[in-house]
Amino acid sequence: METLLEVDQVGKRFGGFIALDAVGLTIAAGERVGLIGPNGSGKSTLVNCLSGTLVHETGTVRFAGRDLAGLGPHQRTRLGLARSFQLPRPFASMTVADNVRVPLLYAAGSRRGRRLSEREIGERVAAVLESMALTERARSFPRDLTQVDMRKLELARALAAEPRLLIADEAMAGLSQSEVDDIVALLIRLVEAGITVILIEHIMSAVMRFSQRLVVLVSGRKIADGDPVEVMRNPEVERAYLGQ
């Protein structure tokens, strides 16, 4: 199986605080990986280093065999590494469909090396909205969306960039159980369609249902990585993450 993401001995400090301590991680194409840890464990810092929002001081990050050092967030997105945000950030003055058009034009379009036709753009926007069950909301504005549809729009914007790897950050926060089930099903369908997904989530029932593999960070260190059931039985995980 192709190795898509390689994180080797990545370290990040904020002054005297060690946010990431020699974190190593390998993600294969087609995996469904859950990334968990208590607040302050380093999850967001790691994601920001992967996506280019932050620059790590030590170690390397390689995506599809390419060293990402020196590449900004937009360049990494164009390579196929996309993320959604814990707090959705849509363009408030644009419709749902137009919010999806933006990353399609500036990320996926750039990667294709040619200007997309209006027909191609329209077809791709429609396909993304359909995959996120947002077709009927295409002409709505973000202010008119429900909480779950706002989460779907955030995922749709990331999906429009046509990523090979999607990092879904807290995609289910504030949702009901049925809405959580809906998002989990959507993410699994994305993987089945060929997109590798890393899910960062505090709702453990969702994490366990989604993940084929579970990675645990605590105090900036990776303390477990493997089968979800076995990882949750790890005494160190129980002590540090579950407080047992």
Short mmCIF file of C-alpha atoms in Angstrom, two decimals:
data_model
loop_
_atom_site.label_atom_id
_atom_site.label_comp_id
_atom_site.label_asym_id
_atom_site.label_seq_id
_atom_site.Cartn_x
_atom_site.Cartn_y
_atom_site.Cartn_z
CA MET A 1 0.00 0.00 0.00
CA GLU A 2 1.31 3.44 -0.96
CA THR A 3 2.67 5.62 1.85
CA LEU A 4 0.93 8.97 1.52
CA LEU A 5 2.11 10.90 4.59
CA GLU A 6 5.36 10.53 6.52
CA VAL A 7 5.91 12.49 9.71
CA ASP A 8 9.40 11.90 11.10
CA GLN A 9 10.57 13.20 14.49
CA VAL A 10 8.56 16.42 14.20
CA GLY A 11 9.08 18.86 17.06
CA LYS A 12 7.52 22.24 17.85
CA ARG A 13 8.10 24.65 20.74
CA PHE A 14 6.38 27.80 21.86
CA GLY A 15 9.03 29.47 23.98
CA GLY A 16 9.89 26.95 26.68
CA PHE A 17 6.74 24.88 26.09
CA ILE A 18 7.19 21.69 24.07
CA ALA A 19 4.03 21.31 21.97
CA LEU A 20 5.30 18.39 19.87
CA ASP A 21 8.07 16.08 21.03
CA ALA A 22 9.62 14.06 18.18
CA VAL A 23 6.29 12.88 16.78
CA GLY A 24 6.45 10.18 14.12
CA LEU A 25 3.52 9.02 12.02
CA THR A 26 3.00 7.21 8.72
CA ILE A 27 -0.32 7.19 6.87
CA ALA A 28 -0.99 4.86 3.95
CA ALA A 29 -3.30 5.74 1.08
CA GLY A 30 -6.86 4.61 1.79
CA GLU A 31 -6.56 4.51 5.58
CA ARG A 32 -9.17 5.75 8.03
CA VAL A 33 -7.15 7.10 10.95
CA GLY A 34 -8.43 8.61 14.19
CA LEU A 35 -6.21 11.11 16.03
CA ILE A 36 -7.19 11.65 19.64
CA GLY A 37 -5.83 13.09 22.87
CA PRO A 38 -6.90 15.35 25.73
CA ASN A 39 -7.01 19.12 25.34
CA GLY A 40 -3.48 20.46 25.03
CA SER A 41 -2.08 17.17 23.76
CA GLY A 42 -0.70 18.69 20.56
CA LYS A 43 -3.30 17.56 18.02
CA SER A 44 -4.02 21.02 16.63
CA THR A 45 -0.33 21.91 16.60
CA LEU A 46 0.44 18.76 14.62
CA VAL A 47 -2.33 19.50 12.11
CA ASN A 48 -1.11 23.07 11.73
CA CYS A 49 2.41 21.82 11.06
CA LEU A 50 1.12 19.34 8.49
CA SER A 51 -1.03 21.91 6.71
CA GLY A 52 1.65 24.63 6.77
CA THR A 53 -0.04 27.06 9.14
CA LEU A 54 2.84 26.52 11.58
CA VAL A 55 6.49 25.73 10.88
CA HIS A 56 7.99 22.91 12.95
CA GLU A 57 11.55 23.32 14.22
CA THR A 58 12.73 19.73 13.94
CA GLY A 59 11.93 16.69 11.85
CA THR A 60 10.42 16.33 8.40
CA VAL A 61 6.99 16.00 6.80
CA ARG A 62 6.70 14.27 3.44
CA PHE A 63 3.53 13.99 1.37
CA ALA A 64 3.38 11.57 -1.55
CA GLY A 65 7.16 11.36 -1.34
CA ARG A 66 7.75 15.11 -1.40
CA ASP A 67 9.34 17.07 1.44
CA LEU A 68 6.90 19.85 2.39
CA ALA A 69 9.52 22.13 3.96
CA GLY A 70 9.06 25.72 2.82
CA LEU A 71 5.62 25.14 1.28
CA GLY A 72 2.71 27.31 2.45
CA PRO A 73 -0.84 26.10 3.16
CA HIS A 74 -2.12 26.91 -0.36
CA GLN A 75 0.77 25.03 -1.95
CA ARG A 76 0.14 21.97 0.22
CA THR A 77 -3.55 22.10 -0.64
CA ARG A 78 -2.69 22.12 -4.33
CA LEU A 79 -0.54 19.03 -3.79
CA GLY A 80 -3.58 17.24 -2.37
CA LEU A 81 -3.37 17.78 1.40
CA ALA A 82 -6.53 19.51 2.65
CA ARG A 83 -8.11 20.16 6.01
CA SER A 84 -11.40 21.28 7.46
CA PHE A 85 -11.53 23.57 10.48
CA GLN A 86 -13.01 23.05 13.92
CA LEU A 87 -14.78 26.40 13.54
CA PRO A 88 -16.30 26.59 10.03
CA ARG A 89 -15.06 29.59 8.07
CA PRO A 90 -17.30 29.98 5.01
CA PHE A 91 -17.53 33.16 2.97
CA ALA A 92 -20.63 34.69 4.55
CA SER A 93 -21.58 36.75 1.49
CA MET A 94 -21.43 33.76 -0.89
CA THR A 95 -23.94 31.00 -1.47
CA VAL A 96 -23.16 27.42 -0.54
CA ALA A 97 -22.41 26.61 -4.18
CA ASP A 98 -20.07 29.59 -4.57
CA ASN A 99 -18.26 28.64 -1.36
CA VAL A 100 -17.48 25.32 -3.02
CA ARG A 101 -16.43 26.96 -6.31
CA VAL A 102 -13.58 28.90 -4.67
CA PRO A 103 -11.35 25.98 -3.62
CA LEU A 104 -12.27 24.16 -6.81
CA LEU A 105 -10.94 27.06 -8.89
CA TYR A 106 -7.86 27.91 -6.89
CA ALA A 107 -6.73 24.50 -5.66
CA ALA A 108 -8.07 21.72 -7.87
CA GLY A 109 -8.00 23.90 -10.97
CA SER A 110 -4.37 24.84 -10.44
CA ARG A 111 -3.38 21.21 -9.95
CA ARG A 112 -4.96 20.22 -13.24
CA GLY A 113 -2.70 22.69 -15.01
CA ARG A 114 -5.44 24.24 -17.08
CA ARG A 115 -8.45 26.48 -16.69
CA LEU A 116 -11.63 24.54 -16.01
CA SER A 117 -14.59 25.22 -18.25
CA GLU A 118 -17.79 26.57 -16.74
CA ARG A 119 -19.45 23.25 -17.49
CA GLU A 120 -16.71 21.34 -15.66
CA ILE A 121 -16.92 23.71 -12.71
CA GLY A 122 -20.67 23.36 -12.50
CA GLU A 123 -20.51 19.58 -12.71
CA ARG A 124 -17.84 19.34 -10.03
CA VAL A 125 -19.66 21.73 -7.68
CA ALA A 126 -22.86 19.71 -8.12
CA ALA A 127 -21.01 16.46 -7.43
CA VAL A 128 -19.43 17.80 -4.24
CA LEU A 129 -22.74 19.16 -2.96
CA GLU A 130 -24.44 15.85 -3.71
CA SER A 131 -21.74 13.91 -1.87
CA MET A 132 -22.33 16.08 1.21
CA ALA A 133 -26.15 15.98 0.88
CA LEU A 134 -26.20 19.75 0.30
CA THR A 135 -27.78 19.88 -3.17
CA GLU A 136 -30.98 21.49 -1.89
CA ARG A 137 -28.90 24.10 -0.06
CA ALA A 138 -26.87 25.19 -3.09
CA ARG A 139 -28.39 28.69 -3.24
CA SER A 140 -28.59 29.20 0.51
CA PHE A 141 -26.21 31.44 2.42
CA PRO A 142 -24.17 30.16 5.39
CA ARG A 143 -26.25 32.18 7.85
CA ASP A 144 -29.30 30.12 6.86
CA LEU A 145 -27.71 26.71 7.43
CA THR A 146 -28.30 24.39 10.35
CA GLN A 147 -25.34 23.36 12.48
CA VAL A 148 -24.98 20.02 10.71
CA ASP A 149 -25.24 21.61 7.25
CA MET A 150 -22.58 24.13 8.25
CA ARG A 151 -20.31 21.21 9.16
CA LYS A 152 -21.09 19.57 5.83
CA LEU A 153 -20.26 22.80 4.00
CA GLU A 154 -16.89 22.96 5.76
CA LEU A 155 -16.16 19.41 4.59
CA ALA A 156 -17.46 20.24 1.11
CA ARG A 157 -15.05 23.17 0.82
CA ALA A 158 -12.15 20.89 1.71
CA LEU A 159 -13.44 18.20 -0.64
CA ALA A 160 -13.70 20.67 -3.54
CA ALA A 161 -9.90 20.97 -3.51
CA GLU A 162 -9.87 17.32 -4.63
CA PRO A 163 -7.54 16.14 -1.86
CA ARG A 164 -5.74 12.86 -1.62
CA LEU A 165 -5.61 13.34 2.16
CA LEU A 166 -8.30 15.13 4.19
CA ILE A 167 -7.75 16.09 7.82
CA ALA A 168 -11.20 16.50 9.38
CA ASP A 169 -10.82 18.58 12.55
CA GLU A 170 -13.72 18.28 15.03
CA ALA A 171 -16.25 17.81 12.22
CA MET A 172 -18.98 16.71 14.66
CA ALA A 173 -18.73 19.18 17.54
CA GLY A 174 -22.14 20.29 18.78
CA LEU A 175 -24.14 17.77 16.73
CA SER A 176 -26.84 15.36 17.85
CA GLN A 177 -26.21 11.60 17.78
CA SER A 178 -28.10 11.15 14.51
CA GLU A 179 -26.16 14.03 12.96
CA VAL A 180 -22.88 12.52 14.18
CA ASP A 181 -23.89 9.23 12.55
CA ASP A 182 -24.57 11.13 9.33
CA ILE A 183 -21.11 12.75 9.29
CA VAL A 184 -19.36 9.45 10.08
CA ALA A 185 -21.16 7.82 7.16
CA LEU A 186 -20.15 10.70 4.87
CA LEU A 187 -16.49 10.41 5.88
CA ILE A 188 -16.48 6.65 5.33
CA ARG A 189 -17.93 7.18 1.85
CA LEU A 190 -15.13 9.65 1.09
CA VAL A 191 -12.55 7.00 1.95
CA GLU A 192 -14.38 4.48 -0.21
CA ALA A 193 -14.17 7.04 -3.03
CA GLY A 194 -10.38 7.15 -2.70
CA ILE A 195 -9.68 9.95 -0.17
CA THR A 196 -7.54 9.12 2.85
CA VAL A 197 -8.99 10.68 6.02
CA ILE A 198 -7.50 11.60 9.39
CA LEU A 199 -10.30 12.30 11.87
CA ILE A 200 -9.64 14.46 14.93
CA GLU A 201 -12.57 14.15 17.27
CA HIS A 202 -13.54 14.06 20.96
CA ILE A 203 -16.72 12.02 20.42
CA MET A 204 -15.25 8.60 21.07
CA SER A 205 -18.21 6.59 19.75
CA ALA A 206 -17.72 8.29 16.38
CA VAL A 207 -13.95 7.84 16.46
CA MET A 208 -14.24 4.13 17.19
CA ARG A 209 -16.80 3.56 14.44
CA PHE A 210 -14.81 5.50 11.86
CA SER A 211 -11.22 4.50 12.59
CA GLN A 212 -9.37 1.49 11.30
CA ARG A 213 -6.37 2.76 13.22
CA LEU A 214 -6.06 5.03 16.25
CA VAL A 215 -3.22 7.41 17.15
CA VAL A 216 -3.04 8.99 20.61
CA LEU A 217 -1.11 12.14 21.54
CA VAL A 218 -0.52 13.21 25.13
CA SER A 219 1.60 16.20 26.15
CA GLY A 220 3.04 16.45 22.65
CA ARG A 221 4.13 12.80 22.50
CA LYS A 222 2.64 9.91 20.58
CA ILE A 223 1.88 7.27 23.19
CA ALA A 224 -0.09 4.75 21.12
CA ASP A 225 -0.71 3.84 17.49
CA GLY A 226 -2.60 0.80 16.24
CA ASP A 227 -5.86 -1.13 16.31
CA PRO A 228 -8.50 1.08 18.02
CA VAL A 229 -9.70 -1.57 20.46
CA GLU A 230 -6.16 -2.49 21.49
CA VAL A 231 -5.12 1.15 21.78
CA MET A 232 -8.02 1.93 24.13
CA ARG A 233 -6.94 -1.00 26.32
CA ASN A 234 -3.41 0.41 26.59
CA PRO A 235 -2.82 1.27 30.29
CA GLU A 236 -0.94 4.44 29.36
CA VAL A 237 -3.88 5.61 27.26
CA GLU A 238 -6.29 4.81 30.06
CA ARG A 239 -4.24 6.77 32.57
CA ALA A 240 -3.40 9.77 30.42
CA TYR A 241 -6.39 10.10 28.13
CA LEU A 242 -9.28 8.54 30.03
CA GLY A 243 -8.06 9.57 33.44
CA GLN A 244 -8.21 6.04 34.78
#
